Structure formats: structure tokens, C-alpha cells
Amino acid sequence: IRKIVNHQEIIELDNKCSLSSSVTSSISPLQVIDEMEFQDNLALLDQRINNVRESLRLNPVI
């Protein structure tokens, strides 16, 4: 059950990350995202990394 939840979380986070990256890639390269959005993206990535770590801990790849 935990494995399914983890993978579902990762998929949801992937969707959020690809959403935010498509938004950021559509703005001009010189435009800076605000601090708040940066922190949000950072938190999302951090959460995603932790989920992957937890997944690997519960289901080690041999």
C-alpha cells in the first residue's frame, strides 16, 4: 500500500513540477521569478527527493 501511495505522490509532484517548469520556461530568460515562487519550487523538489528516498528505502533496487 505504501509503495502505491509513494508512486502516486511522485506522479502528482511530477505533474506539479512539469506545470511550474512549463510556466517558467514560457517567460523570457531575463525575467526573474519571485522569491515566493522560488521557495515553492524548492520545497516541491525537496519533497520529491524525500519521497524517492523513502521509496528506495522501502523497496531497495537490487
Short mmCIF file of N, CA and C in Angstrom, two decimals:
data_model
loop_
_atom_site.label_atom_id
_atom_site.label_comp_id
_atom_site.label_asym_id
_atom_site.label_seq_id
_atom_site.Cartn_x
_atom_site.Cartn_y
_atom_site.Cartn_z
N ILE A 1 0.85 -1.20 0.00
CA ILE A 1 0.00 0.00 0.00
C ILE A 1 0.88 1.25 0.00
N ARG A 2 1.88 1.26 0.87
CA ARG A 2 2.78 2.42 0.98
C ARG A 2 3.47 2.72 -0.35
N LYS A 3 3.83 1.65 -1.06
CA LYS A 3 4.50 1.81 -2.34
C LYS A 3 3.61 2.55 -3.34
N ILE A 4 2.34 2.15 -3.37
CA ILE A 4 1.38 2.79 -4.28
C ILE A 4 1.24 4.26 -3.93
N VAL A 5 1.10 4.55 -2.65
CA VAL A 5 0.96 5.94 -2.20
C VAL A 5 2.18 6.75 -2.63
N ASN A 6 3.37 6.20 -2.38
CA ASN A 6 4.59 6.91 -2.76
C ASN A 6 4.65 7.21 -4.25
N HIS A 7 4.35 6.20 -5.06
CA HIS A 7 4.41 6.41 -6.50
C HIS A 7 3.35 7.42 -6.94
N GLN A 8 2.18 7.36 -6.33
CA GLN A 8 1.13 8.32 -6.64
C GLN A 8 1.59 9.73 -6.28
N GLU A 9 2.21 9.88 -5.12
CA GLU A 9 2.72 11.19 -4.69
C GLU A 9 3.76 11.69 -5.68
N ILE A 10 4.63 10.80 -6.10
CA ILE A 10 5.69 11.20 -7.04
C ILE A 10 5.08 11.64 -8.37
N ILE A 11 4.08 10.91 -8.82
CA ILE A 11 3.40 11.27 -10.07
C ILE A 11 2.75 12.65 -9.94
N GLU A 12 2.05 12.87 -8.81
CA GLU A 12 1.41 14.17 -8.59
C GLU A 12 2.44 15.28 -8.54
N LEU A 13 3.54 15.04 -7.84
CA LEU A 13 4.59 16.05 -7.75
C LEU A 13 5.25 16.28 -9.11
N ASP A 14 5.42 15.22 -9.87
CA ASP A 14 5.95 15.34 -11.23
C ASP A 14 5.07 16.27 -12.05
N ASN A 15 3.76 16.06 -11.94
CA ASN A 15 2.82 16.89 -12.68
C ASN A 15 2.93 18.35 -12.25
N LYS A 16 3.01 18.58 -10.94
CA LYS A 16 3.16 19.95 -10.45
C LYS A 16 4.46 20.57 -10.94
N CYS A 17 5.53 19.79 -10.89
CA CYS A 17 6.84 20.31 -11.30
C CYS A 17 6.86 20.62 -12.79
N SER A 18 6.27 19.73 -13.59
CA SER A 18 6.28 19.99 -15.03
C SER A 18 5.37 21.17 -15.36
N LEU A 19 4.30 21.34 -14.57
CA LEU A 19 3.44 22.51 -14.73
C LEU A 19 4.23 23.78 -14.46
N SER A 20 4.92 23.81 -13.32
CA SER A 20 5.64 25.03 -12.95
C SER A 20 6.83 25.27 -13.89
N SER A 21 7.45 24.19 -14.38
CA SER A 21 8.58 24.40 -15.28
C SER A 21 8.12 24.88 -16.65
N SER A 22 6.92 24.44 -17.07
CA SER A 22 6.42 24.92 -18.36
C SER A 22 6.02 26.39 -18.24
N VAL A 23 5.56 26.78 -17.05
CA VAL A 23 5.24 28.19 -16.81
C VAL A 23 6.52 29.02 -16.83
N THR A 24 7.54 28.54 -16.12
CA THR A 24 8.79 29.31 -16.05
C THR A 24 9.52 29.34 -17.39
N SER A 25 9.39 28.27 -18.18
CA SER A 25 10.10 28.27 -19.46
C SER A 25 9.41 29.15 -20.49
N SER A 26 8.14 29.49 -20.24
CA SER A 26 7.42 30.33 -21.20
C SER A 26 7.74 31.81 -21.00
N ILE A 27 8.32 32.17 -19.84
CA ILE A 27 8.70 33.56 -19.62
C ILE A 27 10.07 33.80 -20.25
N SER A 28 10.39 35.07 -20.48
CA SER A 28 11.67 35.36 -21.11
C SER A 28 12.81 35.01 -20.16
N PRO A 29 13.97 34.63 -20.70
CA PRO A 29 15.10 34.18 -19.88
C PRO A 29 15.53 35.22 -18.84
N LEU A 30 15.34 36.51 -19.17
CA LEU A 30 15.82 37.56 -18.28
C LEU A 30 14.85 37.83 -17.13
N GLN A 31 13.61 37.37 -17.29
CA GLN A 31 12.62 37.62 -16.24
C GLN A 31 12.92 36.73 -15.03
N VAL A 32 12.88 37.32 -13.87
CA VAL A 32 13.21 36.59 -12.65
C VAL A 32 11.92 36.18 -11.95
N ILE A 33 11.87 34.91 -11.50
CA ILE A 33 10.69 34.51 -10.72
C ILE A 33 10.85 35.08 -9.32
N ASP A 34 9.72 35.36 -8.69
CA ASP A 34 9.81 35.98 -7.36
C ASP A 34 10.27 34.96 -6.31
N GLU A 35 10.70 35.50 -5.19
CA GLU A 35 11.26 34.69 -4.11
C GLU A 35 10.28 33.62 -3.65
N MET A 36 9.00 33.99 -3.58
CA MET A 36 7.96 33.08 -3.10
C MET A 36 7.86 31.86 -4.02
N GLU A 37 7.81 32.10 -5.32
CA GLU A 37 7.70 31.01 -6.28
C GLU A 37 8.94 30.13 -6.24
N PHE A 38 10.09 30.77 -6.08
CA PHE A 38 11.34 30.03 -5.98
C PHE A 38 11.31 29.09 -4.78
N GLN A 39 10.88 29.62 -3.63
CA GLN A 39 10.80 28.82 -2.41
C GLN A 39 9.82 27.66 -2.59
N ASP A 40 8.68 27.94 -3.26
CA ASP A 40 7.69 26.89 -3.51
C ASP A 40 8.29 25.78 -4.36
N ASN A 41 8.97 26.16 -5.43
CA ASN A 41 9.59 25.17 -6.31
C ASN A 41 10.64 24.35 -5.56
N LEU A 42 11.40 25.03 -4.73
CA LEU A 42 12.43 24.38 -3.93
C LEU A 42 11.81 23.37 -2.98
N ALA A 43 10.72 23.78 -2.33
CA ALA A 43 10.03 22.89 -1.39
C ALA A 43 9.46 21.67 -2.12
N LEU A 44 8.91 21.89 -3.32
CA LEU A 44 8.38 20.78 -4.12
C LEU A 44 9.48 19.79 -4.47
N LEU A 45 10.60 20.30 -4.91
CA LEU A 45 11.72 19.42 -5.28
C LEU A 45 12.23 18.66 -4.06
N ASP A 46 12.32 19.35 -2.95
CA ASP A 46 12.78 18.74 -1.70
C ASP A 46 11.86 17.59 -1.31
N GLN A 47 10.56 17.85 -1.39
CA GLN A 47 9.56 16.84 -1.05
C GLN A 47 9.68 15.64 -1.99
N ARG A 48 9.89 15.94 -3.26
CA ARG A 48 10.00 14.89 -4.27
C ARG A 48 11.22 14.00 -4.00
N ILE A 49 12.34 14.64 -3.67
CA ILE A 49 13.56 13.90 -3.35
C ILE A 49 13.34 13.00 -2.15
N ASN A 50 12.68 13.54 -1.13
CA ASN A 50 12.40 12.75 0.07
C ASN A 50 11.49 11.56 -0.24
N ASN A 51 10.51 11.77 -1.11
CA ASN A 51 9.62 10.68 -1.50
C ASN A 51 10.37 9.57 -2.22
N VAL A 52 11.26 9.96 -3.10
CA VAL A 52 12.05 8.98 -3.85
C VAL A 52 12.97 8.22 -2.89
N ARG A 53 13.60 8.95 -1.97
CA ARG A 53 14.46 8.31 -0.97
C ARG A 53 13.68 7.29 -0.16
N GLU A 54 12.49 7.69 0.28
CA GLU A 54 11.65 6.81 1.09
C GLU A 54 11.24 5.58 0.28
N SER A 55 10.89 5.79 -0.98
CA SER A 55 10.53 4.68 -1.87
C SER A 55 11.67 3.68 -1.99
N LEU A 56 12.87 4.20 -2.18
CA LEU A 56 14.04 3.34 -2.32
C LEU A 56 14.36 2.62 -1.02
N ARG A 57 14.12 3.30 0.09
CA ARG A 57 14.38 2.68 1.39
C ARG A 57 13.42 1.50 1.61
N LEU A 58 12.15 1.70 1.23
CA LEU A 58 11.15 0.65 1.43
C LEU A 58 11.26 -0.46 0.38
N ASN A 59 11.68 -0.08 -0.82
CA ASN A 59 11.78 -1.06 -1.91
C ASN A 59 13.14 -0.93 -2.58
N PRO A 60 14.19 -1.44 -1.93
CA PRO A 60 15.54 -1.27 -2.49
C PRO A 60 15.66 -1.90 -3.88
N VAL A 61 16.30 -1.17 -4.76
CA VAL A 61 16.55 -1.70 -6.10
C VAL A 61 17.81 -2.54 -6.01
N ILE A 62 17.71 -3.76 -6.47
CA ILE A 62 18.87 -4.67 -6.37
C ILE A 62 19.68 -4.63 -7.66
#
